[in-house]
Coordinates of C-alpha atoms in Angstrom, one line a residue:
M117 CA -14.6 -23.9 -22.5
A118 CA -17.0 -26.6 -23.6
Q119 CA -16.6 -28.1 -27.0
L120 CA -19.2 -26.1 -29.0
T121 CA -20.7 -26.6 -32.4
K122 CA -20.9 -23.8 -34.9
E123 CA -24.7 -23.6 -34.2
A124 CA -24.1 -23.2 -30.5
E125 CA -21.5 -20.5 -31.1
D126 CA -23.9 -18.6 -33.2
K127 CA -26.5 -18.8 -30.4
I128 CA -24.0 -17.5 -27.9
V129 CA -23.1 -14.6 -30.2
N130 CA -26.7 -13.7 -30.8
L131 CA -27.5 -13.9 -27.0
L132 CA -24.5 -11.5 -26.2
I133 CA -25.7 -9.1 -28.9
S134 CA -29.4 -9.2 -27.7
E135 CA -28.3 -8.6 -24.1
G136 CA -26.3 -5.6 -25.2
L137 CA -23.0 -7.2 -24.2
A138 CA -21.4 -7.0 -27.6
D139 CA -21.5 -4.5 -30.4
S140 CA -23.4 -6.0 -33.4
R141 CA -21.4 -4.1 -36.0
L142 CA -18.1 -5.2 -34.6
V143 CA -19.3 -8.8 -34.3
F144 CA -20.6 -9.0 -37.9
N145 CA -17.3 -7.6 -39.2
I146 CA -15.4 -10.4 -37.3
K147 CA -18.0 -13.0 -38.5
N148 CA -17.3 -12.1 -42.2
I149 CA -13.5 -12.6 -41.5
T150 CA -14.0 -16.0 -39.7
D151 CA -16.5 -17.3 -42.3
A152 CA -13.8 -16.8 -44.9
S153 CA -10.9 -18.1 -42.9
G154 CA -12.6 -21.0 -41.1
E155 CA -11.6 -19.7 -37.7
R156 CA -13.8 -20.0 -34.6
I157 CA -15.7 -16.8 -34.1
L158 CA -15.7 -16.9 -30.3
N159 CA -11.9 -17.2 -30.3
K160 CA -11.5 -14.3 -32.6
L161 CA -13.9 -12.1 -30.6
V162 CA -11.9 -12.8 -27.4
E163 CA -8.7 -12.1 -29.3
Q164 CA -10.0 -8.7 -30.4
K165 CA -11.2 -8.0 -26.8
I166 CA -14.8 -7.5 -28.0
I167 CA -16.0 -10.1 -25.5
S168 CA -14.3 -11.9 -22.6
D169 CA -14.0 -15.6 -21.5
D170 CA -16.4 -14.9 -18.6
M171 CA -19.1 -13.6 -20.9
I172 CA -18.7 -16.7 -23.1
A173 CA -18.9 -19.0 -20.1
H174 CA -22.0 -17.2 -18.8
A175 CA -23.7 -17.2 -22.2
T176 CA -22.8 -20.9 -22.7
A177 CA -24.3 -21.8 -19.4
V178 CA -27.6 -20.1 -20.4
I179 CA -27.7 -21.8 -23.8
I180 CA -27.0 -25.4 -22.5
G181 CA -29.2 -24.9 -19.4
V182 CA -26.7 -25.2 -16.5
P183 CA -26.1 -22.8 -13.6
Y184 CA -23.2 -20.3 -13.9
V185 CA -21.0 -19.1 -11.0
E186 CA -18.7 -16.1 -11.1
L187 CA -15.5 -17.1 -9.1
K188 CA -13.8 -13.7 -9.1
N189 CA -12.7 -12.7 -5.6
I190 CA -14.2 -15.9 -4.1
T191 CA -12.3 -17.7 -1.4
I192 CA -12.9 -21.4 -0.8
D193 CA -11.7 -22.9 2.5
Q194 CA -9.0 -25.6 2.4
D195 CA -11.3 -28.4 3.8
T196 CA -13.7 -27.9 0.9
L197 CA -10.9 -27.6 -1.7
L198 CA -9.4 -30.9 -0.5
R199 CA -12.6 -32.8 -1.3
I200 CA -11.1 -33.0 -4.8
P201 CA -7.2 -33.5 -4.8
Q202 CA -5.3 -30.7 -6.4
E203 CA -3.9 -32.9 -9.1
A204 CA -7.4 -34.0 -10.2
S205 CA -8.7 -30.4 -10.1
S206 CA -5.9 -29.1 -12.2
R207 CA -6.2 -31.9 -14.8
I208 CA -10.0 -31.7 -15.2
R209 CA -10.3 -28.0 -14.6
A210 CA -12.9 -28.5 -11.9
V211 CA -13.1 -27.1 -8.3
P212 CA -15.4 -27.9 -5.4
L213 CA -17.6 -25.0 -4.1
G214 CA -19.3 -26.7 -1.1
E215 CA -21.9 -29.3 -0.1
K216 CA -25.7 -28.8 -0.1
D217 CA -28.5 -31.3 0.2
G218 CA -26.0 -34.3 0.1
M219 CA -24.5 -33.1 -3.2
L220 CA -21.1 -31.5 -3.7
N221 CA -21.3 -28.4 -5.9
V222 CA -18.5 -28.4 -8.5
A223 CA -17.5 -25.6 -10.9
M224 CA -16.1 -26.7 -14.2
V225 CA -14.8 -25.2 -17.5
D226 CA -16.3 -28.0 -19.6
V227 CA -19.6 -29.1 -18.1
T228 CA -20.4 -31.2 -21.2
N229 CA -17.6 -33.7 -20.3
V230 CA -19.6 -36.6 -18.9
Q231 CA -16.6 -38.7 -18.2
A232 CA -15.0 -36.0 -16.1
T233 CA -18.2 -35.5 -14.0
D234 CA -18.5 -39.3 -13.5
Y235 CA -14.8 -39.5 -12.4
I236 CA -15.3 -36.8 -9.8
S237 CA -18.4 -38.4 -8.4
N238 CA -16.7 -41.7 -8.1
L239 CA -13.6 -40.1 -6.6
I240 CA -15.5 -38.4 -3.8
G241 CA -18.1 -41.1 -3.3
Q242 CA -21.2 -38.9 -3.7
P243 CA -23.3 -37.2 -6.4
I244 CA -22.2 -33.8 -7.6
R245 CA -24.1 -30.8 -9.0
V246 CA -22.2 -29.1 -11.8
W247 CA -21.8 -25.4 -12.3
M248 CA -20.2 -23.6 -15.2
S249 CA -17.4 -21.1 -14.8
S250 CA -14.7 -19.5 -16.9
A251 CA -11.2 -20.8 -17.2
R252 CA -10.0 -17.6 -15.5
G253 CA -12.3 -18.2 -12.5
I254 CA -11.2 -21.8 -12.2
N255 CA -7.6 -20.8 -12.2
E256 CA -8.1 -18.3 -9.4
I257 CA -9.5 -21.0 -7.2
L258 CA -6.7 -23.5 -8.2
E259 CA -4.3 -20.8 -6.9
Q260 CA -5.9 -21.2 -3.5
Y261 CA -4.7 -24.8 -3.0
H262 CA -2.0 -24.6 -0.3
G263 CA -2.7 -27.3 2.1
D264 CA -3.2 -30.5 0.0
F265 CA -1.4 -32.9 2.3
T266 CA -2.8 -36.0 0.6
G267 CA 0.7 -37.3 -0.1
V268 CA 1.7 -36.9 3.5
K269 CA -1.4 -38.7 4.8
E270 CA -0.6 -41.6 2.4
A271 CA 2.9 -41.8 3.6
V272 CA 1.7 -41.9 7.2
R273 CA -0.7 -44.8 6.4
E274 CA 2.0 -46.9 4.8
T275 CA 4.6 -46.1 7.4
N276 CA 2.2 -46.9 10.3
E277 CA 2.2 -50.5 9.0
E278 CA 5.9 -50.7 9.6
S279 CA 7.9 -50.2 12.8
S280 CA 10.3 -47.3 13.1
E281 CA 13.3 -49.6 12.8
D282 CA 12.0 -51.2 9.6
A283 CA 11.4 -47.8 8.1
K284 CA 15.1 -47.0 8.4
S285 CA 16.2 -49.9 6.3
N286 CA 13.2 -50.4 4.0
V287 CA 14.3 -49.2 0.5
K288 CA 10.7 -48.8 -0.5
T289 CA 10.3 -45.8 1.9
I290 CA 13.1 -43.7 0.2
V291 CA 12.9 -44.4 -3.5
Q292 CA 11.7 -41.9 -6.0
D293 CA 8.0 -43.0 -6.2
S294 CA 7.6 -43.9 -2.6
P295 CA 4.8 -42.3 -0.4
I296 CA 7.5 -40.7 1.8
S297 CA 9.0 -39.1 -1.3
K298 CA 5.6 -37.8 -2.3
A299 CA 5.1 -36.5 1.2
L300 CA 8.3 -34.5 1.0
T301 CA 7.3 -33.1 -2.4
T302 CA 3.9 -32.0 -0.9
I303 CA 5.6 -30.2 2.1
L304 CA 8.1 -28.5 -0.2
S305 CA 5.3 -27.4 -2.6
Y306 CA 3.2 -26.0 0.2
A307 CA 6.2 -24.0 1.5
A308 CA 6.9 -22.6 -2.0
K309 CA 3.3 -21.6 -2.6
T310 CA 3.0 -19.8 0.7
K311 CA 6.4 -18.1 0.1
A312 CA 8.0 -19.6 3.2
S313 CA 11.6 -18.9 3.8
D314 CA 12.3 -22.0 5.9
I315 CA 10.9 -25.4 6.8
H316 CA 11.5 -26.8 10.2
I317 CA 11.1 -30.6 10.7
E318 CA 11.4 -31.1 14.5
P319 CA 11.2 -34.5 16.3
L320 CA 9.4 -34.6 19.7
E321 CA 9.2 -37.6 22.0
N322 CA 6.0 -39.0 20.4
S323 CA 5.5 -37.0 17.2
L324 CA 7.1 -35.0 14.4
I325 CA 6.2 -31.3 14.0
I326 CA 6.4 -29.5 10.6
R327 CA 6.7 -25.7 10.8
C328 CA 7.2 -23.1 8.1
R329 CA 8.6 -19.6 8.5
I330 CA 6.2 -17.3 6.5
D331 CA 6.9 -13.6 6.5
G332 CA 9.4 -14.1 9.2
V333 CA 7.0 -15.9 11.6
L334 CA 7.1 -19.7 12.3
R335 CA 3.7 -21.4 11.8
R336 CA 2.9 -25.0 12.6
I337 CA 1.4 -26.6 9.6
M338 CA 1.1 -30.3 10.6
E339 CA 2.0 -33.0 13.2
L340 CA 3.0 -36.5 12.0
P341 CA 3.5 -39.8 13.8
K342 CA 7.0 -40.2 15.1
N343 CA 7.7 -43.4 13.0
V344 CA 7.5 -41.3 9.8
A345 CA 10.7 -39.4 10.9
P346 CA 13.5 -41.8 9.9
A347 CA 12.2 -42.3 6.3
L348 CA 11.5 -38.6 5.8
V349 CA 15.0 -37.5 7.1
S350 CA 16.6 -40.3 5.0
R351 CA 14.9 -39.1 1.9
I352 CA 16.2 -35.5 2.5
K353 CA 19.7 -36.9 3.1
I354 CA 19.7 -38.8 -0.1
L355 CA 18.6 -35.8 -2.2
S356 CA 21.3 -33.6 -0.4
N357 CA 24.1 -36.2 -1.0
L358 CA 24.6 -36.6 2.8
K359 CA 25.5 -39.7 4.8
I360 CA 22.3 -41.6 5.4
D361 CA 23.8 -43.6 8.3
E362 CA 25.3 -40.6 10.2
H363 CA 23.1 -39.5 13.1
R364 CA 25.7 -38.2 15.6
I365 CA 27.0 -35.0 14.0
P366 CA 25.5 -32.1 12.1
Q367 CA 25.4 -32.3 8.2
D368 CA 24.8 -29.6 5.7
G369 CA 23.7 -30.0 2.0
Q370 CA 21.7 -28.7 -0.8
F371 CA 19.5 -29.6 -3.7
T372 CA 17.1 -27.9 -6.2
V373 CA 13.4 -28.5 -6.8
L374 CA 11.0 -27.4 -9.5
V375 CA 7.6 -26.0 -8.3
D376 CA 5.2 -24.5 -10.8
D377 CA 8.0 -24.3 -13.4
K378 CA 10.2 -22.3 -11.0
E379 CA 13.5 -23.5 -9.7
I380 CA 13.9 -23.2 -6.0
D381 CA 17.3 -23.8 -4.4
L382 CA 17.2 -25.6 -1.0
R383 CA 19.9 -25.4 1.7
I384 CA 19.7 -28.2 4.2
A385 CA 20.9 -28.3 7.8
I386 CA 20.5 -31.5 9.8
S387 CA 21.4 -31.7 13.5
P388 CA 21.1 -34.4 16.2
V389 CA 18.7 -33.3 18.9
T390 CA 17.2 -35.1 22.0
W391 CA 14.5 -37.0 20.2
G392 CA 16.1 -37.6 16.8
E393 CA 17.4 -35.4 14.0
Q394 CA 16.1 -31.9 13.3
V395 CA 16.0 -30.7 9.7
V396 CA 15.9 -27.0 8.7
I397 CA 15.4 -26.3 5.0
R398 CA 16.0 -22.8 3.7
L399 CA 14.2 -22.0 0.4
L400 CA 15.8 -19.6 -2.0
D401 CA 13.3 -18.6 -4.7
K402 CA 15.2 -16.5 -7.1
T403 CA 12.0 -15.4 -9.0
G404 CA 10.1 -14.1 -6.0
T405 CA 12.4 -11.5 -4.6
S406 CA 12.4 -7.9 -5.6
M407 CA 15.8 -6.5 -6.4
D408 CA 14.7 -2.9 -6.3
I409 CA 16.0 -1.2 -3.1
E410 CA 13.1 1.2 -3.1
K411 CA 10.4 -1.5 -3.3
M412 CA 12.2 -3.3 -0.5
G413 CA 11.4 -0.3 1.8
M414 CA 14.4 2.0 1.7
S415 CA 13.5 5.7 1.2
G416 CA 14.3 9.3 2.1
R417 CA 17.5 10.0 3.8
A418 CA 18.7 6.4 4.1
L419 CA 18.2 5.9 0.3
R420 CA 20.1 9.1 -0.6
S421 CA 22.9 8.1 1.8
V422 CA 23.3 4.7 0.3
L423 CA 23.1 5.8 -3.4
A424 CA 25.8 8.4 -2.7
G425 CA 28.0 5.7 -1.1
I426 CA 27.7 3.3 -4.1
E427 CA 28.6 6.1 -6.6
K428 CA 32.1 6.4 -5.1
P429 CA 34.7 4.5 -7.0
N430 CA 36.1 2.8 -4.0
G431 CA 35.5 2.2 -0.3
M432 CA 33.2 -0.1 1.8
I433 CA 29.5 -0.4 2.1
L434 CA 28.6 -2.7 5.0
T435 CA 25.1 -3.8 6.1
S436 CA 24.2 -5.5 9.4
G437 CA 21.3 -7.2 11.1
P438 CA 20.3 -10.6 12.6
T439 CA 20.0 -13.8 10.5
G440 CA 17.1 -13.5 8.0
S441 CA 17.0 -9.7 8.0
G442 CA 17.5 -9.4 4.3
K443 CA 21.2 -8.2 4.3
S444 CA 22.3 -10.2 1.3
T445 CA 19.2 -9.1 -0.7
T446 CA 20.1 -5.5 0.1
L447 CA 23.6 -6.0 -1.3
Y448 CA 22.2 -7.7 -4.4
A449 CA 19.8 -4.8 -5.0
L450 CA 22.7 -2.3 -4.7
I451 CA 24.9 -4.3 -7.1
Q452 CA 21.9 -4.5 -9.5
R453 CA 21.8 -0.7 -9.4
I454 CA 25.5 -0.3 -10.4
K455 CA 25.8 -3.3 -12.7
S456 CA 27.3 -2.3 -16.1
E457 CA 29.4 -3.8 -18.9
K458 CA 32.0 -1.3 -18.1
I459 CA 32.9 -2.8 -14.7
N460 CA 33.9 -6.2 -13.4
I461 CA 31.8 -7.4 -10.4
V462 CA 32.9 -10.5 -8.5
T463 CA 31.1 -12.0 -5.5
L464 CA 32.2 -14.5 -2.9
E465 CA 29.1 -16.1 -1.3
D466 CA 28.1 -19.0 1.0
P467 CA 25.7 -19.9 -0.5
V468 CA 25.1 -18.1 -3.9
E469 CA 21.5 -17.2 -3.2
Y470 CA 20.5 -15.5 -6.4
K471 CA 22.2 -16.0 -9.7
M472 CA 22.6 -12.8 -11.6
D473 CA 23.6 -12.3 -15.2
G474 CA 26.8 -10.2 -15.9
I475 CA 28.2 -10.9 -12.4
N476 CA 31.0 -13.4 -11.6
Q477 CA 29.7 -15.3 -8.5
I478 CA 31.9 -17.7 -6.6
Q479 CA 30.6 -20.3 -4.1
V480 CA 32.6 -20.8 -0.9
N481 CA 33.7 -24.4 -0.5
V482 CA 35.4 -24.9 2.9
D483 CA 36.0 -28.6 2.3
A484 CA 38.0 -27.8 -0.8
G485 CA 39.9 -25.0 0.9
L486 CA 37.9 -22.2 -0.7
T487 CA 37.1 -19.9 2.3
F488 CA 36.1 -16.2 2.3
A489 CA 39.7 -15.3 3.0
S490 CA 41.4 -17.5 0.4
G491 CA 38.7 -16.7 -2.2
L492 CA 39.1 -12.9 -1.6
R493 CA 42.8 -13.2 -2.2
S494 CA 42.0 -14.9 -5.5
I495 CA 39.4 -12.4 -6.5
L496 CA 41.8 -9.5 -6.1
R497 CA 44.0 -11.0 -8.8
Q498 CA 41.0 -11.1 -11.2
D499 CA 41.0 -7.3 -11.9
P500 CA 37.7 -6.6 -10.2
D501 CA 36.1 -3.1 -9.9
V502 CA 33.5 -4.2 -7.4
V503 CA 33.8 -7.0 -4.8
M504 CA 31.0 -8.5 -2.7
V505 CA 31.9 -10.7 0.2
G506 CA 28.9 -12.5 1.5
E507 CA 29.9 -12.1 5.2
I508 CA 32.9 -10.9 7.2
R509 CA 33.3 -13.6 9.8
D510 CA 36.9 -13.3 10.9
S511 CA 39.9 -11.0 11.2
E512 CA 41.6 -12.3 8.1
T513 CA 38.6 -11.7 5.9
A514 CA 38.0 -8.2 7.5
G515 CA 41.6 -7.3 6.9
L516 CA 41.5 -8.4 3.2
A517 CA 38.3 -6.5 2.6
V518 CA 39.8 -3.3 4.0
Q519 CA 42.9 -3.7 1.9
A520 CA 40.7 -4.2 -1.2
A521 CA 38.9 -1.0 -0.4
L522 CA 42.2 0.8 0.1
T523 CA 43.5 -0.3 -3.3
G524 CA 40.7 1.2 -5.4
H525 CA 37.9 -1.4 -5.1
L526 CA 34.3 -0.9 -4.1
V527 CA 33.6 -3.5 -1.5
F528 CA 30.2 -4.8 -0.3
S529 CA 29.7 -7.1 2.7
T530 CA 27.6 -8.0 5.7
L531 CA 28.2 -8.5 9.5
H532 CA 26.0 -9.8 12.3
T533 CA 25.5 -6.8 14.6
N534 CA 22.3 -5.2 16.0
S535 CA 22.6 -1.8 14.4
A536 CA 24.5 0.2 11.9
A537 CA 26.7 1.9 14.6
G538 CA 27.5 -1.6 15.9
I539 CA 29.5 -2.4 12.8
L540 CA 32.3 0.0 13.7
P541 CA 33.4 -1.5 17.1
R542 CA 32.8 -5.0 15.6
M543 CA 35.4 -4.3 12.9
L544 CA 37.8 -2.8 15.5
D545 CA 37.4 -5.9 17.6
M546 CA 38.5 -7.9 14.5
G547 CA 41.8 -6.1 14.7
I548 CA 41.3 -3.5 12.0
E549 CA 43.3 -0.4 12.7
P550 CA 41.0 2.6 13.4
F551 CA 42.6 4.9 10.9
L552 CA 42.3 2.3 8.1
L553 CA 38.6 1.7 9.0
A554 CA 37.9 5.4 9.1
S555 CA 39.4 6.0 5.7
T556 CA 37.7 3.1 3.9
L557 CA 34.1 3.1 5.1
N558 CA 31.6 5.0 2.8
V559 CA 28.3 4.1 4.6
V560 CA 27.1 1.5 7.1
I561 CA 23.5 0.1 7.1
G562 CA 21.4 -1.5 9.8
Q563 CA 18.3 -3.4 8.9
R564 CA 15.4 -5.6 10.1
L565 CA 12.3 -6.9 8.3
V566 CA 8.7 -6.3 9.3
R567 CA 5.5 -7.8 7.8
R568 CA 3.5 -5.6 5.5
I569 CA -0.2 -4.9 6.0
T570 CA -2.3 -6.7 3.3
E571 CA -4.2 -4.7 0.7
K572 CA -7.5 -5.5 2.5
R573 CA -7.3 -3.2 5.5
E574 CA -9.2 -1.2 8.1
M575 CA -8.4 2.2 9.5
Y576 CA -8.6 3.0 13.3
K577 CA -7.6 5.7 15.8
S578 CA -4.4 5.0 17.7
S579 CA -4.8 4.2 21.4
E580 CA -3.3 6.4 24.0
V581 CA -0.3 4.1 24.4
E582 CA 0.3 3.9 20.6
T583 CA 0.0 7.7 20.3
D584 CA 2.5 8.3 23.1
G585 CA 4.9 5.8 21.5
I586 CA 4.6 7.5 18.1
N587 CA 5.1 11.0 19.6
S588 CA 8.2 9.9 21.6
I589 CA 9.9 8.0 18.8
V590 CA 9.2 10.2 15.7
G591 CA 7.8 13.4 17.1
E592 CA 11.1 15.2 16.4
L593 CA 10.9 14.1 12.8
L594 CA 7.2 14.9 12.0
P595 CA 6.2 18.3 10.4
A596 CA 5.3 21.0 13.0
T597 CA 2.6 22.5 10.8
K598 CA 0.5 21.6 7.8
E599 CA 2.6 23.9 5.7
D600 CA 5.6 21.8 6.5
V601 CA 4.0 18.5 5.5
A602 CA 5.1 18.4 1.8
A603 CA 8.7 19.3 2.5
V604 CA 9.2 17.0 5.5
S605 CA 7.4 14.1 3.8
E606 CA 9.6 14.4 0.7
D607 CA 12.8 14.6 2.9
L608 CA 11.8 11.5 4.9
G609 CA 10.5 9.6 1.8
Y610 CA 6.9 9.0 3.2
P611 CA 4.2 11.0 1.5
G612 CA 1.4 12.7 3.5
L613 CA 2.9 12.4 7.0
P614 CA 0.7 13.9 9.8
V615 CA 1.8 16.8 11.9
K616 CA 3.4 16.1 15.3
N617 CA 1.8 15.8 18.7
L618 CA -1.7 14.9 17.7
E619 CA -4.2 13.5 20.2
Y620 CA -4.4 10.4 18.0
Y621 CA -3.2 9.1 14.6
M622 CA -5.1 7.2 11.9
L623 CA -3.4 3.8 11.6
A624 CA -4.1 0.8 9.4
K625 CA -4.5 -2.9 10.2
G626 CA -4.9 -5.7 7.8
V627 CA -8.0 -8.0 7.5
D628 CA -7.2 -11.4 8.9
S629 CA -7.8 -14.4 6.6
K630 CA -6.4 -17.8 5.8
E631 CA -4.4 -16.3 2.9
T632 CA -3.2 -13.4 5.0
P633 CA -2.9 -14.6 8.6
G634 CA -2.9 -11.7 11.1
G635 CA -3.7 -9.3 8.2
Y636 CA -0.1 -9.4 6.8
A637 CA 1.3 -10.3 3.4
G638 CA 4.9 -9.8 2.4
R639 CA 7.7 -7.9 4.2
A640 CA 9.4 -4.6 4.1
G641 CA 12.8 -3.4 5.5
L642 CA 13.5 -1.1 8.3
Y643 CA 16.7 0.7 7.6
E644 CA 19.2 3.1 9.3
T645 CA 22.3 4.4 7.6
I646 CA 25.3 6.3 8.8
D647 CA 27.5 8.4 6.4
V648 CA 31.1 8.0 7.5
D649 CA 32.1 11.7 7.2
E650 CA 35.0 13.5 9.0
D651 CA 33.2 13.7 12.3
I652 CA 32.3 10.0 12.3
Q653 CA 35.9 9.2 11.3
K654 CA 37.2 11.1 14.3
L655 CA 35.0 9.0 16.6
I656 CA 36.2 5.8 15.0
I657 CA 39.9 6.8 15.5
S658 CA 39.1 7.6 19.1
H659 CA 37.6 4.1 19.6
A660 CA 34.1 5.6 20.4
T661 CA 31.3 3.2 21.4
A662 CA 28.3 2.4 19.2
N663 CA 26.1 4.6 21.3
E664 CA 28.4 7.6 20.9
V665 CA 28.5 7.1 17.1
M666 CA 24.7 6.8 16.9
R667 CA 24.2 10.0 18.9
L668 CA 26.4 11.9 16.5
A669 CA 24.7 10.3 13.5
K670 CA 21.2 11.2 14.7
S671 CA 22.3 14.8 15.3
K672 CA 23.4 14.8 11.6
G673 CA 20.0 13.5 10.4
T674 CA 20.2 9.7 10.6
V675 CA 16.7 8.1 10.9
T676 CA 17.0 5.1 13.2
M677 CA 15.4 1.7 12.4
R678 CA 12.8 2.2 15.1
Q679 CA 12.0 5.7 13.7
D680 CA 11.8 4.3 10.2
G681 CA 9.4 1.6 11.5
M682 CA 7.1 4.2 13.0
L683 CA 7.2 6.3 9.8
K684 CA 6.1 3.1 8.0
V685 CA 3.3 2.7 10.6
L686 CA 2.0 6.2 9.9
S687 CA 2.2 5.5 6.1
G688 CA 0.1 2.3 6.4
I689 CA 2.9 -0.1 5.5
T690 CA 3.1 -2.0 8.8
T691 CA 1.8 -1.9 12.4
V692 CA 3.0 -0.8 15.7
E693 CA 3.0 -4.4 16.9
E694 CA 5.3 -5.4 14.1
V695 CA 7.8 -2.6 14.8
N696 CA 7.8 -3.5 18.5
R697 CA 8.3 -7.2 17.6
V698 CA 11.4 -6.8 15.5
A699 CA 12.9 -3.6 16.9
S700 CA 12.0 -3.5 20.6
D701 CA 15.7 -3.8 21.5
L702 CA 16.7 -0.7 19.5
S703 CA 16.6 2.9 20.6

């Protein structure tokens, strides 16, 4: 807010009253209090919620004779935003709105700050026209800065002046304040703000490609000259405590960065490829992930099955899916559900992705001899009630996990299989005796992740192909009549499901924008669960195939991942295209 005199504040208050925007009786009561205490009346009125910051900004603009702009729900494209660097915009509280008649329109909180307006004009090299807006409005626009790659461009300019070989040995390129360090910070900041799960830095013959995995899909965000690569990779190696002169073998490391006052753990994997070294950075933002299993997308029969499984005092709960399908997050959510001061929960992870209070978490360290198998032996001597093993990778770990479940512990773990039923033959392949596996498993979970439709959406009638697909996949689950809708919807966990075999279904699709590419924002899980009851146990003992197990499970009410996906389509959570993208290989 502009620095206002008491006279100006009184004019603003009178204007708000005369325009009917503030109750005169309430205002005069507050004025009596502030006159006695010496407080600023506008601050007190906002504190008492009699007026808002937006009202003050608008009234101030009228009083001092400058135009006002309401920035709520306004989107500024990145090219326009980057006319003023993000650092300067944040510091001065000013954002660019667009150019007209050779002048750049700029919204500011304090339009009376002549030094700030002169600074912006000199910075961009052209005159500006100032508009007034509220602090809230300016903050909304500042949140839209995602692609400020000024630091990257600066690094490219400096590195272009040197040869690729010089860049490898030039200390200036890898010290803390170097342009290449700022470039890396900019890339990491962009990834964090767009909620990317991974960054891929990939060398080609003549360039360097930077891609980010956002909502499960890789997106190319920039292309850099090839001679930037050595310095950028060296900087990452230094931060990760890796060997800077080793280019022949893969290296793994980690470090932590602070973005917008949030700590983000980074896992680094560097591998030699044809045209140099590829770097993959996994971002683990502990504050941005829901630990509520229902908010993650599990509902209905699957949710009831899992909750029953974790209420048992011992046994195994195993979840499966490809890399990046949210398996570990599911286990964290389940542990969060049962966490109590009355039980001792110990985890063994590689890496420890989310630090949780009240849980003893152990980081695997293979170089020091701490593997999943050796760590699990140690855990079982620590009087645990609940044990989580990040992943069952080998026969030894599988055997120890089964023994832990047999001796009165509740064991959580993950495996890499395509489906819930695939867990059973996989464990048998690891040498677990069928009768032991049958007697220890409580429930097995299969899962994938799909992108959620954004809140801005449109409804449309399903095509003939989409309708046939819905009918064939979930027709057997949908209510037969309108009278059945409430009961079936409650059973499956998706309110308001349509009746089966319609000519078309009303489906949703998101509105495509720069903030929500493809009309998607965030992700939800597709789940299938199998209760290991007596009938399933008999199949395990007889070495049944995964298909035989799934057929029996479906006859007992299991909703498959593909069916769960189509139910989410009918509920407006995701799209047919997303379900087909991630679950086309499933029945």
